[in-house]
Amino acid sequence: MTHLRSLYPGDAILIGGDFNASNVIWGYPRNTSRGAQLEREAQAANLTLVNDLEIPTRTALHSRQKGTTLDLTWTSHNLCSSWSCENDPWGSDHYPIWVSLKHGLKKRKRKVRCTNWDLFRQHLADPSSNSSEISALVEAMQQAMILATQEIDLPEKLLTPDKHMLNLWETRDQLHAQYLANGRRYKDRLKVRQKTAQIRRHAKMVARDRWQTHCASFSNKTGLHTLWNTFKALQGKTKTI
């Protein structure tokens, strides 16, 4: 940290990661030498710990284990506007962390509708939805669609999300909630892992299909900028912000 500060003495800095360092400041019962050294480094580099120390960043895998705060986020003073942790580790044993920075820019967003078809079918299966009248059936379907559909705000330039993927994640969220509510039983954790594996397989298929669609769009009218970006992607180079 002090080395990074010496390289960029006047710049805002954000450092985050799994430091694997115990210190009473971030919720451990005692300090280790590594934890004490990390505390001194942060103080010398004038960095602030922005974690919510009531929220663990690593999940407990069973009921006899407690969550811990291995993942720490350090920033320059007054740089971070918010810090939050997902409730679902997304297949890992560490929770995803979201950090918002004060930069004065606002991203333009668009609304996308996502329907949970499992929930839609559940509403249609409700006895109150059963009727022989066509008008009543149409009304029941419309009401089920409203109850099963939610609007999501997405950045304007973000690709349209795969709706089946969103529904898979919705189901996985429900399984993960059951896993937590039932005392972190192994059989419930296995269901979460199986759903996570299904999501990964679908993600690979979506990525492959989108790449094939992108390549099929090439023609003699394709711009040099698009071709150059595709060439860099093939080399593993990502677009810088």
Coordinates of N, CA and C in Angstrom, one line a residue, residues 106-223:
K106 N -23.3 10.5 -14.2 CA -24.5 9.6 -14.1 C -24.7 8.8 -15.4
K107 N -24.8 7.5 -15.2 CA -25.0 6.7 -16.4 C -26.5 6.7 -16.8
R108 N -26.7 6.8 -18.1 CA -28.0 6.7 -18.6 C -28.5 5.3 -18.6
K109 N -29.7 5.1 -18.2 CA -30.2 3.7 -18.0 C -31.5 3.5 -18.8
R110 N -31.8 2.2 -19.1 CA -33.0 1.9 -19.8 C -33.7 0.8 -19.0
K111 N -35.0 0.6 -19.2 CA -35.7 -0.4 -18.4 C -35.9 -1.6 -19.3
V112 N -35.8 -2.8 -18.6 CA -36.0 -4.1 -19.3 C -36.9 -4.9 -18.5
R113 N -37.9 -5.5 -19.1 CA -38.9 -6.3 -18.4 C -38.4 -7.8 -18.4
C114 N -38.5 -8.4 -17.2 CA -38.1 -9.8 -17.1 C -39.2 -10.6 -16.4
T115 N -39.7 -11.7 -17.1 CA -40.8 -12.5 -16.5 C -40.2 -13.8 -16.0
N116 N -40.6 -14.1 -14.7 CA -40.3 -15.3 -14.1 C -41.4 -16.3 -14.5
W117 N -41.1 -17.2 -15.4 CA -42.2 -18.1 -16.0 C -42.6 -19.1 -15.0
D118 N -41.7 -19.5 -14.1 CA -42.2 -20.5 -13.0 C -43.2 -19.8 -12.1
L119 N -42.9 -18.5 -11.8 CA -43.9 -17.8 -10.9 C -45.2 -17.6 -11.7
F120 N -45.1 -17.3 -13.0 CA -46.3 -17.1 -13.8 C -47.2 -18.4 -13.8
R121 N -46.6 -19.6 -13.9 CA -47.3 -20.8 -13.9 C -47.9 -21.1 -12.5
Q122 N -47.2 -20.7 -11.5 CA -47.7 -20.8 -10.1 C -49.0 -20.0 -9.9
H123 N -49.0 -18.8 -10.4 CA -50.2 -17.9 -10.3 C -51.4 -18.5 -11.1
L124 N -51.1 -19.1 -12.3 CA -52.1 -19.7 -13.1 C -52.7 -20.9 -12.5
A125 N -51.9 -21.6 -11.7 CA -52.3 -22.8 -11.0 C -53.2 -22.5 -9.8
D126 N -53.2 -21.3 -9.4 CA -54.1 -20.9 -8.2 C -55.6 -21.2 -8.6
P127 N -56.3 -21.9 -7.6 CA -57.7 -22.3 -7.9 C -58.5 -21.1 -8.3
S128 N -58.2 -19.9 -7.8 CA -59.0 -18.7 -8.1 C -58.9 -18.3 -9.5
S129 N -57.9 -18.9 -10.2 CA -57.7 -18.5 -11.6 C -58.4 -19.5 -12.6
N130 N -59.0 -20.6 -12.0 CA -59.7 -21.5 -12.9 C -61.1 -21.1 -13.2
S131 N -61.3 -21.0 -14.5 CA -62.7 -20.6 -15.0 C -62.9 -21.1 -16.4
S132 N -64.1 -21.3 -16.7 CA -64.4 -21.8 -18.1 C -64.7 -20.6 -19.0
E133 N -64.8 -19.4 -18.5 CA -65.1 -18.3 -19.3 C -63.8 -17.7 -19.9
I134 N -63.8 -17.5 -21.2 CA -62.6 -17.0 -21.9 C -62.2 -15.7 -21.4
S135 N -63.1 -14.8 -21.1 CA -62.7 -13.5 -20.6 C -62.0 -13.6 -19.2
A136 N -62.5 -14.5 -18.4 CA -61.9 -14.7 -17.1 C -60.5 -15.3 -17.2
L137 N -60.3 -16.2 -18.2 CA -59.0 -16.8 -18.4 C -58.0 -15.8 -18.9
V138 N -58.4 -15.0 -19.8 CA -57.5 -13.9 -20.3 C -57.1 -13.0 -19.2
E139 N -58.1 -12.6 -18.4 CA -57.8 -11.7 -17.2 C -56.9 -12.3 -16.2
A140 N -57.0 -13.7 -16.0 CA -56.2 -14.4 -15.1 C -54.7 -14.4 -15.6
M141 N -54.6 -14.6 -16.9 CA -53.3 -14.7 -17.5 C -52.6 -13.3 -17.5
Q142 N -53.4 -12.3 -17.7 CA -52.8 -10.9 -17.7 C -52.3 -10.6 -16.2
Q143 N -53.1 -11.0 -15.2 CA -52.8 -10.7 -13.9 C -51.6 -11.5 -13.4
A144 N -51.5 -12.8 -13.9 CA -50.3 -13.6 -13.6 C -49.1 -13.0 -14.2
M145 N -49.2 -12.5 -15.4 CA -48.0 -11.9 -16.1 C -47.6 -10.6 -15.4
I146 N -48.5 -9.8 -14.9 CA -48.1 -8.6 -14.1 C -47.4 -9.0 -12.8
L147 N -47.9 -10.0 -12.1 CA -47.3 -10.5 -10.8 C -45.9 -11.1 -11.0
A148 N -45.7 -11.7 -12.2 CA -44.5 -12.5 -12.4 C -43.4 -11.7 -13.2
T149 N -43.7 -10.4 -13.5 CA -42.8 -9.6 -14.3 C -42.3 -8.4 -13.5
Q150 N -41.0 -8.2 -13.6 CA -40.4 -7.0 -12.9 C -39.6 -6.2 -13.9
E151 N -39.4 -5.0 -13.6 CA -38.7 -4.1 -14.5 C -37.3 -3.9 -13.8
I152 N -36.2 -4.0 -14.7 CA -34.9 -3.8 -14.2 C -34.2 -2.7 -14.9
D153 N -33.5 -1.8 -14.2 CA -32.8 -0.7 -14.8 C -31.4 -1.2 -15.2
L154 N -31.0 -1.0 -16.4 CA -29.7 -1.4 -16.9 C -29.0 -0.2 -17.6
P155 N -27.7 -0.2 -17.6 CA -27.0 0.9 -18.3 C -27.4 0.8 -19.8
E156 N -27.4 2.0 -20.4 CA -28.0 2.1 -21.7 C -27.2 1.3 -22.8
K157 N -25.9 1.2 -22.6 CA -25.1 0.5 -23.6 C -24.9 -0.9 -23.3
L158 N -25.4 -1.4 -22.2 CA -25.3 -2.8 -21.9 C -26.1 -3.7 -22.8
L159 N -25.6 -4.9 -23.2 CA -26.3 -5.8 -24.0 C -27.6 -6.2 -23.4
T160 N -28.7 -6.4 -24.2 CA -29.9 -6.9 -23.6 C -29.7 -8.3 -23.0
P161 N -30.1 -8.4 -21.7 CA -29.8 -9.7 -21.0 C -30.6 -10.8 -21.5
D162 N -30.0 -12.0 -21.4 CA -30.7 -13.3 -21.8 C -31.8 -13.6 -20.7
K163 N -33.0 -13.6 -21.1 CA -34.1 -13.7 -20.1 C -34.1 -15.1 -19.4
H164 N -33.8 -16.1 -20.2 CA -33.7 -17.4 -19.6 C -32.6 -17.4 -18.5
M165 N -31.5 -16.7 -18.7 CA -30.4 -16.6 -17.7 C -30.9 -15.9 -16.5
L166 N -31.7 -14.9 -16.6 CA -32.3 -14.2 -15.5 C -33.2 -15.0 -14.7
N167 N -34.0 -15.9 -15.4 CA -34.9 -16.8 -14.7 C -34.1 -17.9 -13.9
L168 N -33.0 -18.3 -14.6 CA -32.2 -19.3 -13.9 C -31.6 -18.7 -12.6
W169 N -31.1 -17.5 -12.7 CA -30.6 -16.8 -11.5 C -31.7 -16.6 -10.4
E170 N -32.9 -16.3 -10.8 CA -34.0 -16.2 -9.9 C -34.3 -17.5 -9.1
T171 N -34.3 -18.6 -9.9 CA -34.4 -19.9 -9.2 C -33.3 -20.2 -8.3
R172 N -32.1 -19.9 -8.7 CA -30.9 -20.1 -7.9 C -31.0 -19.3 -6.6
D173 N -31.5 -18.0 -6.7 CA -31.6 -17.2 -5.5 C -32.6 -17.8 -4.5
Q174 N -33.7 -18.4 -5.0 CA -34.6 -19.1 -4.2 C -34.0 -20.3 -3.5
L175 N -33.2 -21.1 -4.2 CA -32.6 -22.2 -3.6 C -31.6 -21.8 -2.6
H176 N -30.9 -20.7 -2.8 CA -29.9 -20.2 -1.9 C -30.6 -19.7 -0.6
A177 N -31.7 -19.1 -0.7 CA -32.5 -18.7 0.4 C -33.0 -19.9 1.3
Q178 N -33.4 -20.9 0.6 CA -33.7 -22.2 1.3 C -32.6 -22.8 2.0
Y179 N -31.4 -22.7 1.4 CA -30.2 -23.3 2.0 C -29.9 -22.5 3.3
L180 N -30.0 -21.2 3.3 CA -29.7 -20.4 4.5 C -30.8 -20.7 5.6
A181 N -32.1 -20.7 5.1 CA -33.2 -20.9 6.1 C -33.2 -22.2 6.7
N182 N -32.7 -23.3 6.0 CA -32.7 -24.6 6.6 C -31.4 -25.0 7.3
G183 N -30.6 -24.0 7.7 CA -29.4 -24.3 8.5 C -28.2 -24.8 7.7
R184 N -28.2 -24.4 6.4 CA -27.0 -24.7 5.6 C -26.8 -26.2 5.5
R185 N -27.8 -26.9 5.2 CA -27.7 -28.3 5.0 C -27.0 -28.7 3.7
Y186 N -26.3 -29.8 3.7 CA -25.5 -30.2 2.6 C -26.3 -30.4 1.3
K187 N -27.5 -31.1 1.5 CA -28.3 -31.4 0.4 C -28.9 -30.1 -0.3
D188 N -29.1 -29.1 0.5 CA -29.6 -27.8 0.0 C -28.4 -27.1 -0.8
R189 N -27.2 -27.2 -0.2 CA -26.0 -26.6 -0.9 C -25.8 -27.3 -2.2
L190 N -26.0 -28.6 -2.3 CA -25.8 -29.4 -3.5 C -26.8 -28.9 -4.6
K191 N -28.0 -28.6 -4.2 CA -29.0 -28.1 -5.2 C -28.6 -26.7 -5.7
V192 N -28.0 -25.9 -4.8 CA -27.5 -24.6 -5.3 C -26.3 -24.8 -6.3
R193 N -25.4 -25.7 -6.0 CA -24.3 -26.0 -6.9 C -24.7 -26.5 -8.2
Q194 N -25.7 -27.4 -8.2 CA -26.2 -27.9 -9.5 C -26.9 -26.8 -10.3
K195 N -27.6 -25.9 -9.7 CA -28.2 -24.8 -10.5 C -27.1 -23.8 -11.0
T196 N -26.1 -23.6 -10.2 CA -25.0 -22.8 -10.6 C -24.3 -23.4 -11.8
A197 N -24.1 -24.7 -11.8 CA -23.5 -25.4 -12.9 C -24.3 -25.2 -14.2
Q198 N -25.6 -25.3 -14.0 CA -26.5 -25.1 -15.2 C -26.4 -23.7 -15.7
I199 N -26.3 -22.7 -14.8 CA -26.1 -21.3 -15.3 C -24.8 -21.1 -16.0
R200 N -23.8 -21.8 -15.6 CA -22.5 -21.6 -16.3 C -22.5 -22.3 -17.7
R201 N -23.2 -23.4 -17.8 CA -23.4 -24.0 -19.1 C -24.2 -23.1 -20.0
H202 N -25.2 -22.6 -19.5 CA -26.1 -21.7 -20.4 C -25.3 -20.4 -20.7
A203 N -24.5 -19.9 -19.8 CA -23.7 -18.7 -20.1 C -22.7 -19.0 -21.2
K204 N -22.1 -20.1 -21.2 CA -21.1 -20.5 -22.3 C -21.9 -20.6 -23.7
M205 N -23.1 -21.1 -23.6 CA -23.9 -21.3 -24.9 C -24.3 -19.9 -25.4
V206 N -24.7 -19.0 -24.5 CA -25.1 -17.6 -24.9 C -23.9 -16.9 -25.5
A207 N -22.7 -17.0 -24.8 CA -21.5 -16.3 -25.3 C -21.1 -16.9 -26.7
R208 N -21.2 -18.2 -26.9 CA -20.9 -18.7 -28.2 C -21.8 -18.3 -29.3
D209 N -23.1 -18.2 -28.9 CA -24.1 -17.8 -29.9 C -23.9 -16.3 -30.3
R210 N -23.6 -15.5 -29.3 CA -23.4 -14.1 -29.6 C -22.2 -13.8 -30.4
W211 N -21.2 -14.6 -30.1 CA -19.9 -14.5 -30.9 C -20.2 -14.9 -32.4
Q212 N -20.9 -16.0 -32.6 CA -21.2 -16.4 -34.0 C -22.1 -15.4 -34.7
T213 N -23.1 -14.8 -34.0 CA -23.9 -13.8 -34.5 C -23.1 -12.5 -34.9
H214 N -22.1 -12.2 -34.1 CA -21.2 -11.1 -34.4 C -20.4 -11.3 -35.6
C215 N -19.8 -12.5 -35.7 CA -19.0 -12.8 -36.8 C -19.8 -12.9 -38.1
A216 N -21.0 -13.4 -38.0 CA -21.9 -13.5 -39.2 C -22.4 -12.1 -39.7
S217 N -22.2 -11.1 -38.9 CA -22.6 -9.8 -39.3 C -21.6 -9.1 -40.1
F218 N -20.4 -9.6 -40.3 CA -19.4 -9.0 -41.1 C -19.8 -9.0 -42.6
S219 N -19.5 -7.9 -43.2 CA -19.7 -7.7 -44.7 C -18.7 -6.7 -45.2
N220 N -18.8 -6.4 -46.5 CA -17.9 -5.4 -47.1 C -18.2 -4.0 -46.5
K221 N -19.3 -3.8 -45.8 CA -19.7 -2.6 -45.2 C -19.2 -2.4 -43.7
T222 N -18.7 -3.5 -43.2 CA -18.2 -3.4 -41.8 C -17.1 -2.4 -41.6
G223 N -17.2 -1.6 -40.6 CA -16.2 -0.6 -40.4 C -14.9 -1.1 -39.9

